[in-house]
């Protein structure tokens, strides 16, 4: 230790940088140095470590550079604890090892943490690699250009780390892959030989006791590379074992099946003989089928000729009458155009008539207004005349009353004079009788004097009464005059109202007639519309009736012309000889005609015959066979399985054929389902493809007969489709009576059609009449409405006059008050007058009594005179009354003159206005009449054209009806031909169906494939001549013989199936056995090949390593011997490898029994041998010489020095015998708890010392 430290200290001033010169590579065959030359060695470039840069890594503080290293042998020296082993830890750190491999628990503990440097964040190690090419005979080398490689790893305080390659961040995988690619053995760590691990090689067992440990065998296999075969060999071994077990199982099964097959041989032969008879029977029946097909072919040829002939006849008939049909179509088009033109002209005429009616209505209105105005003028003239007459009468009254007043005044004067004279004469008579009457006279005078105040009072009262009564009568007459006018006006309005009511009733009646006409028009129009719809329905019903009649007739003919087989069986059923036979399946259900083609294409089994039981079916087959009627297929209702026939969801909700079929009875539904299953119906092929090839496969048929099976195969379609397999009506429902009834229905509908057309034309005529009648009714209504309006207007005017008269009749308040006053005054005066008269009546009676006495005294003369005086007095009273009356009349006449003057002026003005109105109305009526005349002329013209158009339309209609009748006769004839054609086509179809049945029967014939060892029978198709030459009776006789033999035979046919199953199973078992045997052989070959290849490769490497081990050990120990031996010489992998050593001058021993130094030498010899076998560019050894004495250390050091030329050795050693031989010394020392390094080139020091000495 002291000597090492002194050497480092003494040589510290000789620190050198990286030199271009390197240590010599030592050849394994020549221990002497070769002459120095500049010639390259003929070898590949190898990777070496140039230097290492440690930054804060473990004991290295700051950035510390270690190196440069020599290309071959570098020794790291330094005192214990200085940090030598940290150099190896730095290598392991960069090579990706975990912290525990570097004697630390975590990565963060790798960061330098000496006193004062406790808080460093990270540590980094960089290793500088480069590739070199050694130069022959020299320590020199050439660096391969651009081969420098810097790999670094950085660890952080948080225990994370990063990898870098040439300064670029990388990862563990890239770094390790890169190093492995450059030859560094990171898997087995042969580049690293640590202290104590050298002896671990010697402690290896020959073979690992389990998969988690390593033995010497595994160690060598990993190096040689044969460990890669271990897993494939184990897998192959396991596979081979499994295959052998499987083969044994299959072999046993094959033997069992073979034994079962052999037990069925006898029964199989009996069944094959039976099947040969059936083959012969099928061949005979094939001939019978072909003979029937020949007959069908001949019938088809005849029917085809009939069909072609009828088609030609129909085509000829259609071509012959094509022109007539075209003429009828042209006439229909012309009739349609004429109807449109007629309707347009009728519309135009109606518009003109409406316009004319409007003018006439206006003319009537104007006439009524004029009539009203003339009436008003007439009344006004009457009023003016009345006013003039009244005015004249008033004037006359004034003159008369004035004259009467004069006359009455004269009379009054005359009467007063006469009264005076008569009173004088009376007085004279009284004077003459004075003596006799004086007493009485005095009494009378006294009484008269007594009466005089009362008389004055009575006269005054009477005079006041007369004046008041006169004034009262005047006012009353004034009021009574207005009342008379009002009463007259009220009588007039009552008359007008009665006239208006009459007019309103007439209007209502007219409106009712118009509404009734309109309703009739609407009803007729509705009837016509209904007739149009009914016409379509009747036409459709007639067409349906014709179709039903034709279909029923066709069905009846079809029913009557069923094929021979079905007819024979149905006759047998009807005779009661077979119970449980129903009919062909297609006749036991119906389907809409829309799906006829679809179901006929999708279900050929509709021609199968439905029976109840197997026995019924067998009876039918026996009958057909006995009578040589051919073959038929039967559906056995009692053998049909129970099936779910409920509706199912379908793609796009397309219908299922089975759901569209309506069975005759529910018990036939399973039969239909058994042949239809879930076949769907699509509208077209595109939809069918979409459904058929969807996620779920479906069997789909189109309406045109294109069929797609679940397997994807497509059939059907084309020019000729299959139809008629099922009808829309049960054929058993159609009888001759049904056909006759349907024909009667058709005839009845044709009669209805004819009658309907007549009614239709009658309704059209009625509609036109009503439409023509309507304008005149509307014109009459318009006139009535105008009259009514005139009445309303006159009533309004009269009401207005009545209102005015009522206003006039309404007494003046002053007049009424005055009349009331006068009435009161008169009543009061009359009462007073009566009171006065009562009061004075006694005096007057007394005077009258006295006067009577005087008259008695005076005699007749006095009485006569007295009478004269009284008469004159009475005349004076009457005259006074007349004077008063004349005065009142005169005053009234004067007031009337003023009134009549005002009324006359007003009426004259209104008369002038009415004259102007009448003039204007006359002019308007004239203008309106002229316009109406022009429109009426147009209306007459359009009516004439309309009538002509109607005549033309009727003429075209008549021609069209004639043509239609001809077309109907033609169509009836064509329909007859079509019916014949349909019958022929139906007959042709039946022959074809019969042919198809025989073809199906022929196709249904099958030959048993009896044995693969004998020649198989085949059906032969014969020519027509060959078939004619064959005797049908002979063949039928042979058939009967064969059928009898087959019937009497009682083979167990199921044996054939069982035998075939066993044979097939045997073949399958044999094939499986052969296949598994082949697999076993292949697996065995593979297994053997892998073992052989592993053994050969291992032994080849093992031999080289063992031989080199012997050489290395002899060289190191100078005479010892070492060998690697297989525990089992035949199989080295069974027991493993033994490492035997014979140290110099000792016996052979197992390596585990050697001393420590001997174990180290033995292990080193193996390491060097392995290096020879598989070199690695880099070796790092940590104090491997610790257990060796100085002699062995020198031997190992010299070997490393002299014998390695293609690898770089970095050796940590404290033995001078070792490091003194190194080409480069790297000193490691520690100061202040921080490690540092120094690199020394011993050759330069030696040369310098030589020069100094």
mmCIF file of N, CA and C in Angstrom, residues 301-347:
data_model
loop_
_atom_site.group_PDB
_atom_site.id
_atom_site.type_symbol
_atom_site.label_atom_id
_atom_site.label_comp_id
_atom_site.label_asym_id
_atom_site.label_seq_id
_atom_site.Cartn_x
_atom_site.Cartn_y
_atom_site.Cartn_z
ATOM 1 N N UNK A 301 -96.857 -29.388 -78.837
ATOM 2 C CA UNK A 301 -96.699 -28.890 -80.215
ATOM 3 C C UNK A 301 -98.048 -28.521 -80.790
ATOM 4 N N UNK A 302 -99.064 -29.405 -80.578
ATOM 5 C CA UNK A 302 -100.412 -29.129 -81.104
ATOM 6 C C UNK A 302 -100.977 -27.874 -80.452
ATOM 7 N N UNK A 303 -100.885 -27.785 -79.116
ATOM 8 C CA UNK A 303 -101.417 -26.606 -78.400
ATOM 9 C C UNK A 303 -100.669 -25.347 -78.795
ATOM 10 N N UNK A 304 -99.371 -25.465 -79.007
ATOM 11 C CA UNK A 304 -98.582 -24.293 -79.413
ATOM 12 C C UNK A 304 -99.054 -23.785 -80.760
ATOM 13 N N UNK A 305 -99.327 -24.725 -81.694
ATOM 14 C CA UNK A 305 -99.819 -24.303 -83.009
ATOM 15 C C UNK A 305 -101.179 -23.614 -82.868
ATOM 16 N N UNK A 306 -102.051 -24.163 -81.998
ATOM 17 C CA UNK A 306 -103.349 -23.533 -81.777
ATOM 18 C C UNK A 306 -103.181 -22.130 -81.187
ATOM 19 N N UNK A 307 -102.303 -22.009 -80.204
ATOM 20 C CA UNK A 307 -102.058 -20.704 -79.579
ATOM 21 C C UNK A 307 -101.521 -19.711 -80.594
ATOM 22 N N UNK A 308 -100.558 -20.155 -81.384
ATOM 23 C CA UNK A 308 -99.980 -19.257 -82.394
ATOM 24 C C UNK A 308 -101.024 -18.842 -83.417
ATOM 25 N N UNK A 309 -101.882 -19.824 -83.810
ATOM 26 C CA UNK A 309 -102.932 -19.520 -84.776
ATOM 27 C C UNK A 309 -103.909 -18.498 -84.206
ATOM 28 N N UNK A 310 -104.343 -18.704 -82.935
ATOM 29 C CA UNK A 310 -105.270 -17.754 -82.299
ATOM 30 C C UNK A 310 -104.616 -16.398 -82.089
ATOM 31 N N UNK A 311 -103.350 -16.396 -81.727
ATOM 32 C CA UNK A 311 -102.641 -15.118 -81.571
ATOM 33 C C UNK A 311 -102.576 -14.379 -82.894
ATOM 34 N N UNK A 312 -102.301 -15.132 -83.981
ATOM 35 C CA UNK A 312 -102.261 -14.510 -85.303
ATOM 36 C C UNK A 312 -103.642 -13.982 -85.670
ATOM 37 N N UNK A 313 -104.677 -14.776 -85.363
ATOM 38 C CA UNK A 313 -106.047 -14.342 -85.658
ATOM 39 C C UNK A 313 -106.400 -13.096 -84.850
ATOM 40 N N UNK A 314 -106.008 -13.093 -83.560
ATOM 41 C CA UNK A 314 -106.270 -11.930 -82.715
ATOM 42 C C UNK A 314 -105.501 -10.712 -83.216
ATOM 43 N N UNK A 315 -104.241 -10.928 -83.573
ATOM 44 C CA UNK A 315 -103.432 -9.837 -84.107
ATOM 45 C C UNK A 315 -104.018 -9.304 -85.397
ATOM 46 N N UNK A 316 -104.479 -10.233 -86.266
ATOM 47 C CA UNK A 316 -105.102 -9.820 -87.527
ATOM 48 C C UNK A 316 -106.374 -9.032 -87.260
ATOM 49 N N UNK A 317 -107.176 -9.519 -86.289
ATOM 50 C CA UNK A 317 -108.421 -8.830 -85.947
ATOM 51 C C UNK A 317 -108.131 -7.443 -85.398
ATOM 52 N N UNK A 318 -107.120 -7.349 -84.536
ATOM 53 C CA UNK A 318 -106.746 -6.047 -83.972
ATOM 54 C C UNK A 318 -106.242 -5.099 -85.044
ATOM 55 N N UNK A 319 -105.420 -5.636 -85.970
ATOM 56 C CA UNK A 319 -104.926 -4.802 -87.063
ATOM 57 C C UNK A 319 -106.069 -4.395 -87.995
ATOM 58 N N UNK A 320 -107.005 -5.348 -88.204
ATOM 59 C CA UNK A 320 -108.124 -5.095 -89.100
ATOM 60 C C UNK A 320 -108.998 -3.965 -88.574
ATOM 61 N N UNK A 321 -109.208 -3.946 -87.264
ATOM 62 C CA UNK A 321 -110.097 -2.940 -86.676
ATOM 63 C C UNK A 321 -109.324 -1.808 -86.018
ATOM 64 N N UNK A 322 -108.044 -1.749 -86.274
ATOM 65 C CA UNK A 322 -107.238 -0.683 -85.670
ATOM 66 C C UNK A 322 -107.717 0.681 -86.120
ATOM 67 N N UNK A 323 -108.085 0.781 -87.443
ATOM 68 C CA UNK A 323 -108.531 2.068 -87.973
ATOM 69 C C UNK A 323 -109.849 2.483 -87.346
ATOM 70 N N UNK A 324 -110.741 1.485 -87.182
ATOM 71 C CA UNK A 324 -112.035 1.798 -86.558
ATOM 72 C C UNK A 324 -111.817 2.283 -85.121
ATOM 73 N N UNK A 325 -110.941 1.597 -84.421
ATOM 74 C CA UNK A 325 -110.639 2.006 -83.054
ATOM 75 C C UNK A 325 -110.020 3.388 -83.023
ATOM 76 N N UNK A 326 -109.144 3.632 -84.005
ATOM 77 C CA UNK A 326 -108.514 4.947 -84.067
ATOM 78 C C UNK A 326 -109.551 6.020 -84.388
ATOM 79 N N UNK A 327 -110.481 5.685 -85.370
ATOM 80 C CA UNK A 327 -111.547 6.638 -85.695
ATOM 81 C C UNK A 327 -112.408 6.903 -84.461
ATOM 82 N N UNK A 328 -112.709 5.815 -83.720
ATOM 83 C CA UNK A 328 -113.509 5.987 -82.506
ATOM 84 C C UNK A 328 -112.769 6.852 -81.481
ATOM 85 N N UNK A 329 -111.453 6.623 -81.364
ATOM 86 C CA UNK A 329 -110.657 7.436 -80.435
ATOM 87 C C UNK A 329 -110.648 8.896 -80.887
ATOM 88 N N UNK A 330 -110.481 9.092 -82.251
ATOM 89 C CA UNK A 330 -110.502 10.469 -82.769
ATOM 90 C C UNK A 330 -111.849 11.111 -82.510
ATOM 91 N N UNK A 331 -112.951 10.306 -82.704
ATOM 92 C CA UNK A 331 -114.281 10.832 -82.472
ATOM 93 C C UNK A 331 -114.484 11.159 -80.991
ATOM 94 N N UNK A 332 -113.943 10.308 -80.112
ATOM 95 C CA UNK A 332 -114.014 10.593 -78.672
ATOM 96 C C UNK A 332 -113.264 11.874 -78.342
ATOM 97 N N UNK A 333 -112.077 12.025 -78.961
ATOM 98 C CA UNK A 333 -111.311 13.263 -78.747
ATOM 99 C C UNK A 333 -112.090 14.469 -79.266
ATOM 100 N N UNK A 334 -112.709 14.304 -80.493
ATOM 101 C CA UNK A 334 -113.483 15.390 -81.068
ATOM 102 C C UNK A 334 -114.680 15.710 -80.190
ATOM 103 N N UNK A 335 -115.344 14.651 -79.687
ATOM 104 C CA UNK A 335 -116.490 14.862 -78.808
ATOM 105 C C UNK A 335 -116.057 15.592 -77.531
ATOM 106 N N UNK A 336 -114.909 15.175 -77.010
ATOM 107 C CA UNK A 336 -114.399 15.857 -75.818
ATOM 108 C C UNK A 336 -114.108 17.316 -76.100
ATOM 109 N N UNK A 337 -113.473 17.592 -77.266
ATOM 110 C CA UNK A 337 -113.187 18.983 -77.630
ATOM 111 C C UNK A 337 -114.483 19.758 -77.827
ATOM 112 N N UNK A 338 -115.493 19.113 -78.480
ATOM 113 C CA UNK A 338 -116.781 19.779 -78.709
ATOM 114 C C UNK A 338 -117.477 20.067 -77.384
ATOM 115 N N UNK A 339 -117.419 19.108 -76.463
ATOM 116 C CA UNK A 339 -118.011 19.332 -75.140
ATOM 117 C C UNK A 339 -117.346 20.523 -74.461
ATOM 118 N N UNK A 340 -116.012 20.570 -74.540
ATOM 119 C CA UNK A 340 -115.294 21.696 -73.945
ATOM 120 C C UNK A 340 -115.699 23.012 -74.614
ATOM 121 N N UNK A 341 -115.778 22.997 -75.980
ATOM 122 C CA UNK A 341 -116.175 24.207 -76.699
ATOM 123 C C UNK A 341 -117.604 24.603 -76.339
ATOM 124 N N UNK A 342 -118.495 23.582 -76.254
ATOM 125 C CA UNK A 342 -119.892 23.844 -75.897
ATOM 126 C C UNK A 342 -119.978 24.437 -74.486
ATOM 127 N N UNK A 343 -119.246 23.863 -73.579
ATOM 128 C CA UNK A 343 -119.250 24.372 -72.201
ATOM 129 C C UNK A 343 -118.698 25.790 -72.137
ATOM 130 N N UNK A 344 -117.653 26.041 -72.927
ATOM 131 C CA UNK A 344 -117.084 27.385 -72.962
ATOM 132 C C UNK A 344 -118.094 28.377 -73.541
ATOM 133 N N UNK A 345 -118.775 27.979 -74.648
ATOM 134 C CA UNK A 345 -119.781 28.844 -75.275
ATOM 135 C C UNK A 345 -120.974 29.025 -74.326
ATOM 136 N N UNK A 346 -121.355 27.929 -73.652
ATOM 137 C CA UNK A 346 -122.452 28.015 -72.687
ATOM 138 C C UNK A 346 -122.081 28.966 -71.558
ATOM 139 N N UNK A 347 -120.881 28.903 -71.135
ATOM 140 C CA UNK A 347 -120.406 29.808 -70.088
ATOM 141 C C UNK A 347 -120.457 31.260 -70.584
#
